[in-house]
Amino acid sequence: MGLEEYKGVYVFAQQVDNELSSIAFELIGKGKELAEKLGTDVTAVLLGSNVGSLTDELGAYGADKVIVVDNPLLETYRTEPYAQALTAVINTYKPEIMLVGATAIGRDLGPTVSARVATGLTADCTVLEIGDFPLNPIPGKEDQQKHNQLLMTRPAFGGNTIATIACPNNRPQMATVRPGVMQKLPKDPSHKAEVINFDAGLVENNRYVEILEVVKAVGNVENIMDAKVLVSGGRGVGSEEGFEQLKELASCFKGGMVSCSRAVVENGWLAQDYQVGQTGKTVRPNIYFAIGISGAIQHVAGMEESDLIIAINKDEDAPIFDVADYGLVGDWKKIVPQLTAALKAE
Ligand code: FAD
């Protein structure tokens, strides 16, 4: 079968406990942009048990079609039934592009399915575009340059380089995408998706995993990805106690929270849930304070899309100032209390 028979942009609409994850809407938003360039539409693939009521929301966020596989075997995520279902959808509908969130579920599901449908997968993408491959045609072989390819960009070699990868000879072109990087479309309840119920022919083939109990994570339930203002601290904050002052500054803003660099997690001052960066979370708040953070590429990868970046660092040559909109050179211990007092006085 020729590659040209594969059509449409498909996104995996992740749900947990019958609640759609934010990444589902982010992928629809990005999928829509890619689909417009290809002159096609966006289909969300919804897998679960009793999930029919979620299709309206997927439509409201821009999905043109929703393929639903509703089966009791899909109640709680397990690799085998989910991989069976998504593989069956791909083999039947033949999408040109298949996007999956780089969540714990997606990082398991995406590669399993890509192996079963014998295509490649670029993991953990931060940029997706439609373009030509190779980017620059090989002299004398211009006619071999392929157009309208999915160009998938991701950090590589520990974030020291950025790689753009294409999959010109196989379909679908598959990628997992970092949560928090792509933009959702505004919700429009009048936008309805066409709903297609699909029987994926699932069979219980679960020799390896049995779910005995689901225990919900307790403790850090706040999510820094939802914060409007992040007061982020680095090694320069010096101690766990230092973060109390950063929390006080964060409390001056509605929706303010603290977050941190990896050095802080490694020192045990904050839990990993609060880490921003390549191996932490990708955030896009209205305001991001970077306090005592040097601005390593792996940290910047997780916060550079913030609307406004304010850096406080005693080293005027710190790389964080290259991405900051405003920079304050000095000791945070002097600057932060003054800033907090001024905000409280307002
Ligand atoms: P430092 O680099 O030590 O910087 C501390 C800064 O504080 C300095 O700029 C200093 O001038 C300033 N300072 C010190 N005292 C004060 C003061 N009193 N007032 C004001 N400023 C002060 N890092 C992440 O953050 N997130 C990631 O997800 C991540 N993933 C990684 C993945 C890989 C594969 C690798 C190899 C590394 C990763 N890192 C990540 C680590 C990253 O390379 C840096 O080591 C880390 O970000 C440094 O943290 P920092 O900026 O807090 O500390």
XYZ file of C-alpha atoms and ligand atoms in Angstrom:
399
model
C 0.000 0.000 0.000
C 1.378 3.424 -0.944
C 2.185 6.080 1.597
C -0.291 8.421 -0.099
C -3.181 6.226 1.070
C -2.517 7.317 4.658
C -4.609 10.391 5.429
C -5.467 12.652 8.343
C -3.919 13.757 11.618
C -4.847 11.527 14.569
C -4.242 12.256 18.234
C -4.521 9.925 21.203
C -7.064 11.482 23.589
C -5.718 10.326 26.925
C -8.256 9.967 29.719
C -7.752 8.749 33.250
C -10.775 7.838 35.405
C -12.993 9.098 32.576
C -11.475 12.572 32.760
C -9.638 13.850 29.709
C -6.037 14.890 30.287
C -4.958 18.380 29.247
C -2.513 16.855 26.734
C -5.489 15.576 24.690
C -6.581 19.168 24.018
C -3.005 20.348 23.432
C -2.536 17.653 20.778
C -5.828 18.564 19.089
C -4.679 22.214 18.971
C -1.381 21.267 17.353
C -3.033 18.612 15.174
C -5.423 21.195 13.790
C -2.546 23.431 12.709
C -0.768 20.511 10.986
C -4.013 19.316 9.381
C -4.725 22.749 7.909
C -1.316 22.737 6.231
C -2.020 19.261 4.792
C -5.614 20.084 3.802
C -7.030 17.384 6.074
C -8.776 17.095 9.454
C -8.089 16.029 13.027
C -9.386 12.817 14.569
C -9.162 12.111 18.299
C -8.856 8.460 19.318
C -10.623 7.875 22.621
C -10.027 4.539 24.373
C -11.706 3.570 27.650
C -14.781 2.136 29.327
C -17.992 4.207 29.414
C -16.211 7.173 27.876
C -18.923 8.187 25.376
C -19.750 11.341 27.337
C -16.252 12.748 26.672
C -16.687 13.136 22.925
C -18.454 16.527 23.197
C -15.480 18.004 25.017
C -13.065 16.729 22.358
C -15.254 18.346 19.705
C -15.405 21.596 21.655
C -11.604 21.748 21.662
C -11.451 21.314 17.885
C -11.555 17.588 17.004
C -13.379 17.033 13.699
C -13.951 13.319 14.368
C -13.677 11.101 17.429
C -13.076 7.374 17.076
C -14.260 5.698 20.274
C -13.216 2.242 21.396
C -15.389 1.592 24.442
C -14.634 -1.688 26.167
C -14.452 -2.844 29.833
C -10.908 -4.116 29.120
C -9.884 -0.473 28.711
C -11.165 0.727 32.085
C -7.706 1.203 33.616
C -4.602 1.706 31.478
C -2.713 -1.468 30.681
C -0.241 -1.773 27.818
C -1.743 -4.809 26.096
C -5.417 -3.878 25.575
C -4.607 -0.221 24.847
C -1.911 -1.194 22.349
C -4.303 -3.682 20.706
C -6.974 -1.002 20.390
C -4.743 1.768 19.009
C -3.021 -0.652 16.613
C -6.429 -1.754 15.282
C -7.478 1.904 14.782
C -4.266 2.668 12.873
C -4.473 -0.469 10.718
C -8.101 0.282 9.838
C -8.117 4.060 9.360
C -4.513 4.557 8.197
C -3.619 7.988 9.573
C -0.821 9.992 8.021
C 0.230 11.351 11.419
C -0.382 9.850 14.880
C 0.418 11.982 17.942
C 0.539 10.707 21.520
C 1.317 12.677 24.703
C 4.719 12.038 26.292
C 2.997 11.191 29.578
C 3.689 8.056 31.614
C 0.908 6.337 29.630
C 1.938 7.740 26.236
C 5.605 6.894 26.695
C 4.553 3.270 27.152
C 1.790 3.130 24.554
C 3.411 5.113 21.706
C 6.548 2.985 21.152
C 4.622 -0.295 21.648
C 2.142 0.658 18.933
C 4.753 2.096 16.562
C 6.620 -1.242 16.698
C 3.395 -3.156 15.976
C 2.522 -1.031 12.949
C 6.169 -1.080 11.791
C 6.844 2.634 11.726
C 9.210 4.978 13.545
C 8.444 7.191 16.530
C 10.171 10.373 17.639
C 9.894 10.638 21.411
C 9.411 13.714 23.556
C 8.968 16.295 20.779
C 8.792 19.994 21.580
C 8.199 21.316 18.040
C 6.163 19.799 15.186
C 5.959 21.333 11.725
C 5.087 20.386 8.174
C 8.004 20.879 5.780
C 10.440 19.435 3.296
C 12.867 16.597 4.007
C 15.831 16.770 3.852
C 15.620 20.372 5.037
C 18.270 21.290 2.459
C 18.125 19.203 -0.736
C 21.250 17.229 -1.610
C 22.899 18.938 -4.641
C 21.985 16.990 -7.772
C 19.240 15.098 -5.957
C 16.737 17.937 -5.569
C 13.978 15.767 -7.072
C 14.354 13.318 -4.180
C 13.397 15.907 -1.570
C 10.037 14.911 -0.095
C 7.416 17.553 0.655
C 4.777 17.837 3.362
C 6.657 15.691 5.855
C 6.151 15.877 9.605
C 9.322 17.475 10.977
C 9.653 16.422 14.603
C 12.040 18.366 16.823
C 13.308 17.264 20.211
C 16.262 17.884 22.516
C 18.990 15.261 22.062
C 22.275 14.304 23.756
C 21.172 15.484 27.172
C 19.706 18.681 25.776
C 23.023 19.805 24.301
C 21.631 19.772 20.793
C 18.231 20.007 19.152
C 17.448 17.323 16.566
C 14.837 17.554 13.799
C 13.728 14.111 12.680
C 11.474 12.960 9.831
C 9.991 9.583 8.919
C 9.840 9.823 5.096
C 9.449 6.148 4.206
C 6.845 4.854 6.655
C 3.364 5.750 7.803
C 1.979 6.864 10.114
C 4.533 9.428 11.165
C 4.427 9.004 14.950
C 5.568 11.273 17.755
C 5.124 11.603 21.468
C 4.787 15.235 22.492
C 5.773 16.898 25.737
C 2.820 17.988 27.865
C 2.511 21.744 28.323
C 4.334 22.727 25.127
C 1.524 22.884 22.556
C -1.369 25.338 22.824
C -4.994 24.265 23.256
C -7.588 26.002 21.118
C -10.214 28.050 22.936
C -13.200 25.884 23.928
C -16.156 26.213 21.562
C -19.107 24.040 22.714
C -20.879 24.680 19.388
C -18.127 22.776 17.529
C -19.285 19.173 17.303
C -17.161 16.204 16.284
C -18.425 13.312 14.199
C -18.391 10.283 16.518
C -17.378 6.878 15.149
C -17.772 3.851 17.435
C -15.149 1.287 16.503
C -15.006 -2.350 17.526
C -11.294 -3.058 17.836
C -11.902 -6.797 18.352
C -10.140 -6.731 21.724
C -9.320 -10.012 23.373
C -8.056 -10.446 26.920
C -4.430 -11.309 26.338
C -2.961 -10.165 29.532
C -0.464 -12.761 30.536
C 1.916 -10.372 32.220
C 0.022 -7.666 34.112
C -2.874 -7.864 36.498
C -4.132 -4.758 38.283
C -4.787 -5.602 41.919
C -5.440 -2.114 43.238
C -5.128 1.494 42.081
C -3.669 3.783 44.745
C -3.925 7.492 44.005
C -0.816 9.630 44.562
C -1.090 11.603 47.768
C 0.889 14.615 48.860
C 1.876 16.990 46.136
C -1.381 17.325 44.278
C -0.666 20.872 43.083
C 0.553 20.992 39.551
C 3.096 23.631 38.605
C 1.861 23.347 35.003
C -1.426 24.987 36.095
C 0.210 27.943 37.928
C -0.222 31.451 36.519
C 2.884 32.701 38.328
C 5.890 30.558 39.193
C 8.556 31.652 41.630
C 11.313 29.244 40.733
C 14.447 28.769 42.789
C 17.791 27.200 42.009
C 20.908 26.110 43.831
C 21.581 29.787 44.577
C 18.644 29.797 47.039
C 21.000 27.815 49.264
C 18.644 25.783 51.470
C 15.166 24.391 52.059
C 14.521 27.310 54.418
C 15.343 29.755 51.629
C 12.313 28.437 49.741
C 10.021 29.723 52.523
C 10.832 33.245 51.310
C 10.112 32.223 47.713
C 6.755 30.762 48.849
C 5.923 34.071 50.487
C 6.649 35.913 47.238
C 4.515 33.369 45.322
C 1.631 33.913 47.758
C 1.451 37.570 46.662
C 0.025 36.378 43.312
C -3.298 34.680 42.684
C -2.365 31.268 41.309
C 1.262 31.663 42.401
C 3.407 28.629 43.238
C 7.054 27.762 43.744
C 9.017 25.558 41.382
C 12.706 24.772 41.020
C 15.709 23.573 39.058
C 17.018 20.024 39.163
C 19.846 21.032 41.518
C 17.201 21.811 44.147
C 15.587 18.384 43.775
C 18.984 16.713 43.972
C 19.665 18.610 47.210
C 16.340 17.378 48.612
C 14.954 20.908 49.138
C 11.819 20.306 47.032
C 10.147 17.213 45.537
C 10.623 16.270 41.892
C 7.002 17.323 41.177
C 8.252 20.913 41.311
C 11.150 20.528 38.881
C 11.078 22.532 35.662
C 13.085 21.419 32.648
C 13.971 18.670 30.282
C 13.620 15.934 32.879
C 11.004 17.880 34.836
C 7.893 19.692 33.659
C 7.373 22.137 30.824
C 5.635 25.267 32.076
C 4.163 28.309 30.376
C 3.006 30.678 33.174
C 2.196 34.375 32.757
C 5.201 35.253 34.933
C 8.248 33.067 35.680
C 10.719 34.254 38.327
C 14.100 32.498 38.002
C 15.891 33.064 41.303
C 19.435 31.755 41.831
C 19.106 29.685 38.648
C 22.034 29.793 36.221
C 19.977 29.039 33.094
C 21.347 25.693 31.921
C 19.893 24.602 28.578
C 18.060 21.702 30.236
C 16.285 24.124 32.578
C 15.531 26.722 29.925
C 13.922 24.034 27.717
C 11.146 23.790 30.287
C 10.365 27.481 30.852
C 11.387 29.567 27.834
C 7.796 29.760 26.544
C 6.688 31.664 29.687
C 5.025 34.996 28.858
C 7.313 37.083 31.071
C 10.616 35.918 32.572
C 12.201 37.810 35.459
C 15.651 36.613 36.538
C 17.429 37.410 39.798
C 21.062 36.339 39.897
C 24.200 37.714 41.501
C 26.274 36.808 38.426
C 25.631 39.318 35.648
C 26.962 36.841 33.067
C 24.552 34.035 34.054
C 22.961 32.573 30.884
C 19.481 32.947 32.398
C 19.698 36.661 31.497
C 19.771 35.673 27.797
C 16.174 34.435 28.001
C 14.913 36.888 30.645
C 12.669 39.853 29.812
C 13.830 41.591 33.002
C 17.010 40.884 34.926
C 17.999 41.930 38.427
C 21.681 41.484 39.250
C 22.180 41.007 42.962
C 21.690 38.817 46.004
C 18.174 37.343 46.078
C 18.239 37.532 49.896
C 18.132 41.306 49.578
C 15.896 41.596 46.503
C 13.143 39.046 47.270
C 12.110 40.466 50.694
C 11.921 43.981 49.186
C 9.834 42.726 46.268
C 7.522 40.789 48.591
C 7.060 43.782 50.888
C 6.305 46.063 47.930
C 3.719 43.635 46.519
C 2.084 43.207 49.927
C 1.892 46.981 50.337
C -0.095 47.307 47.088
P 23.593 26.318 39.270
O 23.920 26.065 37.852
O 24.595 25.928 40.297
O 23.291 27.891 39.383
C 23.079 28.548 40.594
C 22.965 30.025 40.271
O 22.609 30.739 41.441
C 24.245 30.666 39.719
O 23.967 31.305 38.474
C 24.621 31.681 40.779
O 25.216 32.847 40.231
C 23.284 31.972 41.417
N 23.351 32.436 42.807
C 24.063 31.849 43.821
N 23.838 32.542 44.961
C 22.962 33.533 44.662
C 22.350 34.591 45.427
N 22.575 34.703 46.774
N 21.496 35.438 44.810
C 21.259 35.345 43.455
N 21.833 34.395 42.688
C 22.662 33.476 43.307
N 18.196 21.018 35.241
C 16.960 21.501 35.454
O 16.791 22.541 36.108
N 15.880 20.829 34.985
C 15.974 19.689 34.270
O 14.942 19.121 33.877
C 17.278 19.179 34.000
N 17.438 18.059 33.282
C 18.698 17.641 32.975
C 18.874 16.527 32.131
C 20.154 16.106 31.820
C 20.313 14.938 30.899
C 21.264 16.776 32.350
C 22.658 16.336 31.997
C 21.107 17.853 33.188
C 19.817 18.297 33.513
N 19.628 19.395 34.357
C 18.368 19.877 34.551
C 20.753 19.998 35.111
C 21.284 21.273 34.502
O 22.283 20.955 33.545
C 21.904 22.184 35.573
O 22.903 21.460 36.261
C 20.898 22.697 36.587
O 19.795 23.275 35.933
C 21.578 23.758 37.455
O 20.676 24.186 38.432
P 20.798 25.652 39.048
O 20.682 26.664 37.968
O 19.814 25.708 40.148
O 22.244 25.627 39.703
